[in-house]
Coordinates of C-alpha atoms in Angstrom, one line a residue:
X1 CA 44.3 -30.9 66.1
X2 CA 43.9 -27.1 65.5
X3 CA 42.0 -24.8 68.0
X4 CA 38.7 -24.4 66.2
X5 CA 38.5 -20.4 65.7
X6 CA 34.5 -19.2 66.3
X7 CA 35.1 -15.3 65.5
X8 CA 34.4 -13.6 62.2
X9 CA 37.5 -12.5 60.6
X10 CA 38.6 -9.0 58.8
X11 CA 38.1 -10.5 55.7
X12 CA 34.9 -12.0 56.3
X13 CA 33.9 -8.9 57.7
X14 CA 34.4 -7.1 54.8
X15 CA 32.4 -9.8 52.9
X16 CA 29.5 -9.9 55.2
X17 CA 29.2 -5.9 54.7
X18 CA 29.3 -5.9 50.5
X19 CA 26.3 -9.0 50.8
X20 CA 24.4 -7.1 53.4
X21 CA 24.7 -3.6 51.2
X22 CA 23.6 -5.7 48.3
X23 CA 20.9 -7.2 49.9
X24 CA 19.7 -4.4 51.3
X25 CA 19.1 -2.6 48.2
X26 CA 18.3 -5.0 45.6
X27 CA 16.3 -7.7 48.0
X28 CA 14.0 -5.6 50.3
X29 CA 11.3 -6.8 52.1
X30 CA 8.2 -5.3 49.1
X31 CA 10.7 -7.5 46.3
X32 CA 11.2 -10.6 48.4
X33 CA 7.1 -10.6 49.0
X34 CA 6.9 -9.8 44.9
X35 CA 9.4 -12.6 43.6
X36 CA 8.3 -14.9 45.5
X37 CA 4.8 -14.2 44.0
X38 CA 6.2 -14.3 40.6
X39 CA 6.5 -17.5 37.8
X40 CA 10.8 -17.2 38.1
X41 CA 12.4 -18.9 41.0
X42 CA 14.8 -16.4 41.3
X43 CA 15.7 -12.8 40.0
X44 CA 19.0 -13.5 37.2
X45 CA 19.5 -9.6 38.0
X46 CA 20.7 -10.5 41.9
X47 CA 22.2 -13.6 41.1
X48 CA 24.1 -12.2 38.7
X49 CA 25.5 -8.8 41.1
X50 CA 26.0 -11.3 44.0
X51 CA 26.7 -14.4 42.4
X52 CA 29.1 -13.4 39.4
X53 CA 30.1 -9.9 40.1
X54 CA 30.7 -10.0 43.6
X55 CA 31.8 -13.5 42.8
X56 CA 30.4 -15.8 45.7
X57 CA 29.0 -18.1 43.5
X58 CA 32.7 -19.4 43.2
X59 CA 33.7 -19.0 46.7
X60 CA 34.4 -23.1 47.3
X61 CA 36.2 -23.4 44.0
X62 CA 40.0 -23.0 43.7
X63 CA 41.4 -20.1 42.2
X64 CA 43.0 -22.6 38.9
X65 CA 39.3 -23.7 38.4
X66 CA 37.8 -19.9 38.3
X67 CA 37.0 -19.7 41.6
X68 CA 37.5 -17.7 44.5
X69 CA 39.6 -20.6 46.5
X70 CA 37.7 -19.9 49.8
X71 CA 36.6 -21.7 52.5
X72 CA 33.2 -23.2 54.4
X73 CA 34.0 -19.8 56.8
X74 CA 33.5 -17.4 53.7
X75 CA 30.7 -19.4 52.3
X76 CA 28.9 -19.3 55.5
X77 CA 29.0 -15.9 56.3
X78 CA 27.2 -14.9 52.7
X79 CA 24.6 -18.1 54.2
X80 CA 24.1 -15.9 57.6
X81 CA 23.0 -12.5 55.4
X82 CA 20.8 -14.6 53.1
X83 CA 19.3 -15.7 56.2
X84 CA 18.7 -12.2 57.3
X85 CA 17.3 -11.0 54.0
X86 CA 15.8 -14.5 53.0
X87 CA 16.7 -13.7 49.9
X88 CA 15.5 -15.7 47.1
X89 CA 18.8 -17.0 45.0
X90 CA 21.0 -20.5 44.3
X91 CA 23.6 -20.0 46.4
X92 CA 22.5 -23.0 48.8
X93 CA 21.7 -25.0 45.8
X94 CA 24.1 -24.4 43.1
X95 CA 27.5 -22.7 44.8
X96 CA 27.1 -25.1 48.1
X97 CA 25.9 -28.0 47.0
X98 CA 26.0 -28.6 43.3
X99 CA 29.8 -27.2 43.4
X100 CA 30.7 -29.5 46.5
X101 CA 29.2 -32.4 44.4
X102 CA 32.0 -31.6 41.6
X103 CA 34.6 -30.9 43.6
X104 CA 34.2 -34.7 45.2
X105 CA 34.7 -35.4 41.3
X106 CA 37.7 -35.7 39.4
X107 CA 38.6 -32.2 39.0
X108 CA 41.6 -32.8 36.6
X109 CA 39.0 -34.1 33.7
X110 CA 38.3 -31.6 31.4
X111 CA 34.4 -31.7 31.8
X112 CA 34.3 -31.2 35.3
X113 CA 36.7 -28.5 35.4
X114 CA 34.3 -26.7 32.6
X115 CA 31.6 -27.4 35.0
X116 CA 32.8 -25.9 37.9
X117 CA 34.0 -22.9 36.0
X118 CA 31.0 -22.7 34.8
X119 CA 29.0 -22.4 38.4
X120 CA 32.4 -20.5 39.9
X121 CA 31.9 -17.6 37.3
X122 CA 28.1 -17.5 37.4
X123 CA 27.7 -18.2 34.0
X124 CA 25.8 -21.5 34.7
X125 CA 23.4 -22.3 37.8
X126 CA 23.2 -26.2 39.0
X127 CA 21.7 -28.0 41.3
X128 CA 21.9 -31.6 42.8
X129 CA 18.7 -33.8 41.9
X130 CA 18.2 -35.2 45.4
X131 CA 15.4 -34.3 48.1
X132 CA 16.4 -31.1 50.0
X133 CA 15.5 -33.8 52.7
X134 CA 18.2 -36.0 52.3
X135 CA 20.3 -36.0 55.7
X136 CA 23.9 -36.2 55.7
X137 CA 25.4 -39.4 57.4
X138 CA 23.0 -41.6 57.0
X139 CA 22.6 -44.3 53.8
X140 CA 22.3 -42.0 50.6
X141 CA 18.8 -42.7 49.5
X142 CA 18.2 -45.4 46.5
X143 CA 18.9 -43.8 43.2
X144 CA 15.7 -43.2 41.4
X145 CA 17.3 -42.7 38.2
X146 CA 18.3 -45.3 36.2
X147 CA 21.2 -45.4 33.5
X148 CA 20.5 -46.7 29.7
X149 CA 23.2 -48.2 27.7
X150 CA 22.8 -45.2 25.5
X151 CA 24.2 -43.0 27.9
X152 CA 20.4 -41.6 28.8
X153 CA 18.8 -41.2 32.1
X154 CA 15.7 -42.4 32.6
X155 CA 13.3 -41.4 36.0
X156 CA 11.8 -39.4 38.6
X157 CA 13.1 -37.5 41.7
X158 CA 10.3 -35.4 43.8
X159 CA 11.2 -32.3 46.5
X160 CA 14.6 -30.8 44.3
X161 CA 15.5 -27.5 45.3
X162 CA 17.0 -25.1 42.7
X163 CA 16.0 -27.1 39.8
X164 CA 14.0 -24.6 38.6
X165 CA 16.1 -21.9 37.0
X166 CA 19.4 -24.3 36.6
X167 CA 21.0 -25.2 33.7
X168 CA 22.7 -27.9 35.0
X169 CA 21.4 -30.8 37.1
X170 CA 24.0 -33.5 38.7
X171 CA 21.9 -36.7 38.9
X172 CA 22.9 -39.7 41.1
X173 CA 22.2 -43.1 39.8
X174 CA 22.2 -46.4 39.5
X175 CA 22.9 -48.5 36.0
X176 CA 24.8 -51.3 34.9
X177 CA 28.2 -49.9 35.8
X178 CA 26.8 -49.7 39.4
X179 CA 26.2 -46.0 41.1
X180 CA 27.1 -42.7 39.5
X181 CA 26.7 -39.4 39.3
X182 CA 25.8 -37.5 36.1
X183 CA 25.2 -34.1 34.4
X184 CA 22.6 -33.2 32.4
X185 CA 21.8 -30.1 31.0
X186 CA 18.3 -29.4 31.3
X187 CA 18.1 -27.9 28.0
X188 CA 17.9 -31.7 27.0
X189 CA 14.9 -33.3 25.4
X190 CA 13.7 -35.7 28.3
X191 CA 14.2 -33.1 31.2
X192 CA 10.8 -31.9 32.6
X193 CA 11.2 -30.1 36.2
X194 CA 7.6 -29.5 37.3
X195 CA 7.2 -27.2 40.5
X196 CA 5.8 -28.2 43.2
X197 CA 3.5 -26.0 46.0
X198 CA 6.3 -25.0 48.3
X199 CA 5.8 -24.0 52.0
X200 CA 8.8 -21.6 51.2
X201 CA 8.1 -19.9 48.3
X202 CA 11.7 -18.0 48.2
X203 CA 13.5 -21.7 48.3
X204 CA 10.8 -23.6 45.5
X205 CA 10.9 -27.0 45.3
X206 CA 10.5 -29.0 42.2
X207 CA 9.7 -32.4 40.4
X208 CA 12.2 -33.6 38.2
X209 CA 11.8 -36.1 35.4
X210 CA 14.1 -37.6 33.0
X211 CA 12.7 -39.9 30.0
X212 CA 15.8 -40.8 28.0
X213 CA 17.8 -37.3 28.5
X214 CA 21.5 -37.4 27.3
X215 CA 23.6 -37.4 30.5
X216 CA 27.4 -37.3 30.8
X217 CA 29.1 -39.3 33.8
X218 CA 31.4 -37.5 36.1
X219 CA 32.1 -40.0 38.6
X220 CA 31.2 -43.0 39.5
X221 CA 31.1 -45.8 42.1
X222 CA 32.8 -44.9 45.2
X223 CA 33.7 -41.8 44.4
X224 CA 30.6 -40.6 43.3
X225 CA 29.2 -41.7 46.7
X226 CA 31.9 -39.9 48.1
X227 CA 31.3 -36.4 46.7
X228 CA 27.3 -36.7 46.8
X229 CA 27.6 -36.8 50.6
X230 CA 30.3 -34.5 51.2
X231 CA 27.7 -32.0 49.2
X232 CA 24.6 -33.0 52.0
X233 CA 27.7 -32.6 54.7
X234 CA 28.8 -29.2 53.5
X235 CA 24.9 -28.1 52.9
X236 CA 23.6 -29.0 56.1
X237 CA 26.7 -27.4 58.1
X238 CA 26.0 -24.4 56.3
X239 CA 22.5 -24.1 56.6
X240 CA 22.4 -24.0 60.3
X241 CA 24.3 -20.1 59.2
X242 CA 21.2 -19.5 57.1
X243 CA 19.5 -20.3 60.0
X244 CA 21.5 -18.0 62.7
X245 CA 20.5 -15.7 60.2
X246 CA 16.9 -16.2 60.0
X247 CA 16.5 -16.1 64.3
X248 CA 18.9 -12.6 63.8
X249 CA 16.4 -10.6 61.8
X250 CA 13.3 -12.1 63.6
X251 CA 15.2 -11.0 67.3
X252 CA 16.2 -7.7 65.5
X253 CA 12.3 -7.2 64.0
X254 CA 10.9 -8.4 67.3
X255 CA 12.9 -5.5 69.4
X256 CA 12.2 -2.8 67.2
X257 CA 8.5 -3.6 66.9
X258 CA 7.8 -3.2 70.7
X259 CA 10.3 -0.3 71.3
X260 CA 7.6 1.3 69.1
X261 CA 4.7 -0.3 69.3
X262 CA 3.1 1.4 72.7
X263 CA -0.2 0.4 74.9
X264 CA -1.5 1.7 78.1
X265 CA 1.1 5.0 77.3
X266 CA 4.5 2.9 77.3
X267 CA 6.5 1.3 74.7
X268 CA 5.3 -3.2 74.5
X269 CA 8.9 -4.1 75.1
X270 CA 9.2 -2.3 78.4
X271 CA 6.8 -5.4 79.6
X272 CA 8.8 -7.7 81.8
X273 CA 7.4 -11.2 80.4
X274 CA 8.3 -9.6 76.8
X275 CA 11.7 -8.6 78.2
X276 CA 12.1 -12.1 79.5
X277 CA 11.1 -13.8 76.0
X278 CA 13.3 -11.6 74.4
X279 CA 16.1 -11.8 76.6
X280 CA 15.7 -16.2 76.1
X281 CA 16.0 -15.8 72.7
X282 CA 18.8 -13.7 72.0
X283 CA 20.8 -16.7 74.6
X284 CA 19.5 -19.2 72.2
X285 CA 20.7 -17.1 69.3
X286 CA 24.3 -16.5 71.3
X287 CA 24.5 -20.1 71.8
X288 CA 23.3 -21.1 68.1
X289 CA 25.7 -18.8 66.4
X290 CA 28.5 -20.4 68.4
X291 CA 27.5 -23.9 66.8
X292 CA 27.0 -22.9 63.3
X293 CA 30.5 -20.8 63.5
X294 CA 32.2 -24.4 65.1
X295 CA 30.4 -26.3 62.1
X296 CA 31.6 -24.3 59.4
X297 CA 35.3 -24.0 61.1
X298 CA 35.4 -27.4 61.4
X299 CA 34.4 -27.9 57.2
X300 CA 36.7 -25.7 56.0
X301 CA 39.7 -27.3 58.1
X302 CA 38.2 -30.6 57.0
X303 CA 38.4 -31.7 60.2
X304 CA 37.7 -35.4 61.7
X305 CA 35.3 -34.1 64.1
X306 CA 33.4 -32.0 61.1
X307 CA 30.0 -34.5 60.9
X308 CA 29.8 -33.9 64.7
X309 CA 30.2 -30.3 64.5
X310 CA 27.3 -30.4 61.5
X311 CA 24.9 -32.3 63.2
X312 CA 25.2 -30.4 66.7
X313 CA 25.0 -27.2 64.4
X314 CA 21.8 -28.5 62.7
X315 CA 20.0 -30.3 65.7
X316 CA 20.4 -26.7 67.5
X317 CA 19.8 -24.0 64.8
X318 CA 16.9 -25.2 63.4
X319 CA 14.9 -25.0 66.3
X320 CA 16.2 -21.9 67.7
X321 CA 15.1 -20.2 63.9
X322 CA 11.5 -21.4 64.3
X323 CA 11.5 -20.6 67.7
X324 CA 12.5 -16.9 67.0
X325 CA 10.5 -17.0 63.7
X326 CA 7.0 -17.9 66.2
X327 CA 8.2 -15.2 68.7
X328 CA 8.6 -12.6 65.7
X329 CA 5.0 -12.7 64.7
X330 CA 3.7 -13.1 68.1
X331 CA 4.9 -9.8 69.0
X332 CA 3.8 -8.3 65.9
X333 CA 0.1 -9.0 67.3
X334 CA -2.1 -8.7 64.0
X335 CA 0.3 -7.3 61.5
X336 CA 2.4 -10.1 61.7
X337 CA -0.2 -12.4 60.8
X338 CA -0.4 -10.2 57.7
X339 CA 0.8 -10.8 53.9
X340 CA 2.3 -7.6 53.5
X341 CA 4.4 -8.2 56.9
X342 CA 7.7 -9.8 55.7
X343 CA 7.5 -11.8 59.3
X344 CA 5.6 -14.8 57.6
X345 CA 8.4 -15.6 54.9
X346 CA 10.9 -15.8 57.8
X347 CA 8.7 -18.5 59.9
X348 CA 8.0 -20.2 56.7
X349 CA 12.0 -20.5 55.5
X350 CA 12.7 -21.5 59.5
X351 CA 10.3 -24.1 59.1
X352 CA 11.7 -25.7 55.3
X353 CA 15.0 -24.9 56.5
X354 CA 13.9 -27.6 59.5
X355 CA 13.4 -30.4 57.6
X356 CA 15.8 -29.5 55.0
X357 CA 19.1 -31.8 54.7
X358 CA 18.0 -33.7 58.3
X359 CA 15.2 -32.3 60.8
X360 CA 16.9 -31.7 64.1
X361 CA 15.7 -35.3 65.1
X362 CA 17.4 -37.2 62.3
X363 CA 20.7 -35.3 63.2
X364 CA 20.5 -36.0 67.2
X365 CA 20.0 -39.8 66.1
X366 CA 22.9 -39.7 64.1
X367 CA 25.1 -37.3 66.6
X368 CA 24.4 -40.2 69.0
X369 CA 26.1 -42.9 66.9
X370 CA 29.0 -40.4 66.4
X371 CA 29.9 -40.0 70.2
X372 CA 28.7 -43.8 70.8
X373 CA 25.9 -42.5 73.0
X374 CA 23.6 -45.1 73.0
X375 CA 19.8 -44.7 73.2
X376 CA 18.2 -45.5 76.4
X377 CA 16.5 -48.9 76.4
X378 CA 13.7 -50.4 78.4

């Protein structure tokens, strides 16, 4: 078993700079707060530059299928700066997880290969209809969707993320010919995504309903199974890179604020018990960047030990980003109780991005069974 490799690489250091100098100038803070007050989900302008033109939105997908034929490394380091900027795009929902979901598919048939071209180039946007808080390794959850023997879907399925704005939707369920996953175009009569009120308004969540839409199957049984939890896999391990992101800018914010910020004729920062929260949280962040980097190592060498690296990654990063989220507008005192403060749409991604794909809970549970650490009893 390979040496699992935690530093960033030339290459992905390269990448990291051409997503931060796109974020930074088409996703400040002022158009972040603006979007995410608008009816869109998402800008198509900055989706298109970072997604198509820069071409990350095909990053997983090999180069014969239009994609970029990267790894879980590349993909997590364009994670880490949409962290930083929370910027408000599909790459979570459409390059990460809808494209893992196809790739677990037969790729050789000739309508998943125009799928995946289709996400890989950035001409289509998809997004798998299950909860955001469906947690890898544990028992998918019951299909909600049923199959008719016309070929339509028929159902509901509550808490989708990047429904809204896709074109695409893979669907698991259940039918006569047993489980399987299926996509429908949400141009389709029968598709209704309804939004729901989002705690995160940069990652909105949505309702989707299907009343007879026309679906087309792309695997089934087994495999579909298969692919549908290598996606929640895949998504979670790379979240917890969103999430080293998040606890970045918020440590970065938080030490620039009371360098500046003075009282009683000195700068806030030069306070020893703000030193010492500070100086806390940049260990957590040292120590969660070293677990998302292991759990995105271990994905793209599709390694045995890959759903232990995921949910260490996950049971550590979440907490550390709401911890550093709280810290970040604490130190801001007033302003970063404030709208106009970009602090708040940090704490409130930390806290979605908590319970999204697993809360840190769910994951220790399961990290227990992995390393047959049973719980205590009595």
């Amino acid at each position: 078993m390979s040496t699992p490799d935690l530093l960033y690489s030339e290459a992905e250091d390269d990448l990291r700079a051409a997503v931060r100098s796109l974020l930074t100038d088409r996703c400040p803070a002022p158009a972040v707060l603006a979007q995410a007050e608008s009816d869109q989900p998402y800008d198509p302008a900055v989706w298109q530059a970072l997604g198509a033109e820069m071409g990350t939105a095909g990053l997983l997908v090999p180069d014969k299928l239009g994609g970029q034929g990267a790894t879980a490394r590349e993909a997590a380091v364009v994670m880490e700066e949409l962290g930083r900027a929370v910027a408000p795009v599909p790459f979570l929902t459409s390059a990460v997880l809808a494209v893992t979901a196809l790739l677990g598919c037969d790729t050789d048939e000739e309508g998943v290969a125009r799928l995946l071209r289709g996400l890989a180039e950035g001409r289509t946007t998809g997004a798998l209809a299950l909860p955001l808080s469906s947690t890898p390794g544990e028992e998918l959850p019951s299909a909600t969707v049923r199959t008719g023997g016309d070929g339509t879907l028929s159902g509901e399925v509550r808490g989708v993320a990047g429904a809204r704005g896709a074109e695409v939707l893979l669907v698991p369920a259940e039918g006569p010919d047993g489980y399987g996953l299926y996509a429908v175009p949400t141009t389709e009569s029968g598709v209704t995504i309804a939004p729901l009120t989002s705690l995160d308004l940069t990652r909105p969540l949505a309702t989707v309903t299907l009343d007879g839409a026309p679906a087309r199957r792309v695997a089934g049984a087994d495999r579909a199974r298969d692919a549908v939890r290598r996606a929640l896999l895949t998504g979670a391990g790379l979240l917890a890179s969103e999430q080293l992101g998040v606890a970045e800018w918020c440590l970065t914010e938080a030490v620039r604020h009371t360098a500046e910020r003075h009282q009683f004729g000195r700068p806030i920062g030069s306070f020893q018990a703000l030193k010492h929260r500070m100086a806390a949280l940049w260990l957590e962040l040292v120590s969660a960047r070293a677990t998302a980097r292991y759990a995105a190592d271990a994905l793209a060498a599709e390694s045995p030990d890959a759903p232990v690296a995921v949910a260490v990654a996950q049971a550590y990063c979440a907490e550390v980003a709401v911890h550093a989220a709280e810290e970040c507008v604490q130190m801001h005192g007033g302003i970063g109780m404030t709208w106009e403060h970009p602090a708040h749409l940090y704490l409130k991604r930390a806290k979605s991005d908590e319970i999204a794909l697993g809360t840190p809970g769910r994951h220790r549970q399961l990290l227990a069974g992995q390393v047959d650490l049973p719980a205590p009893t009595g």
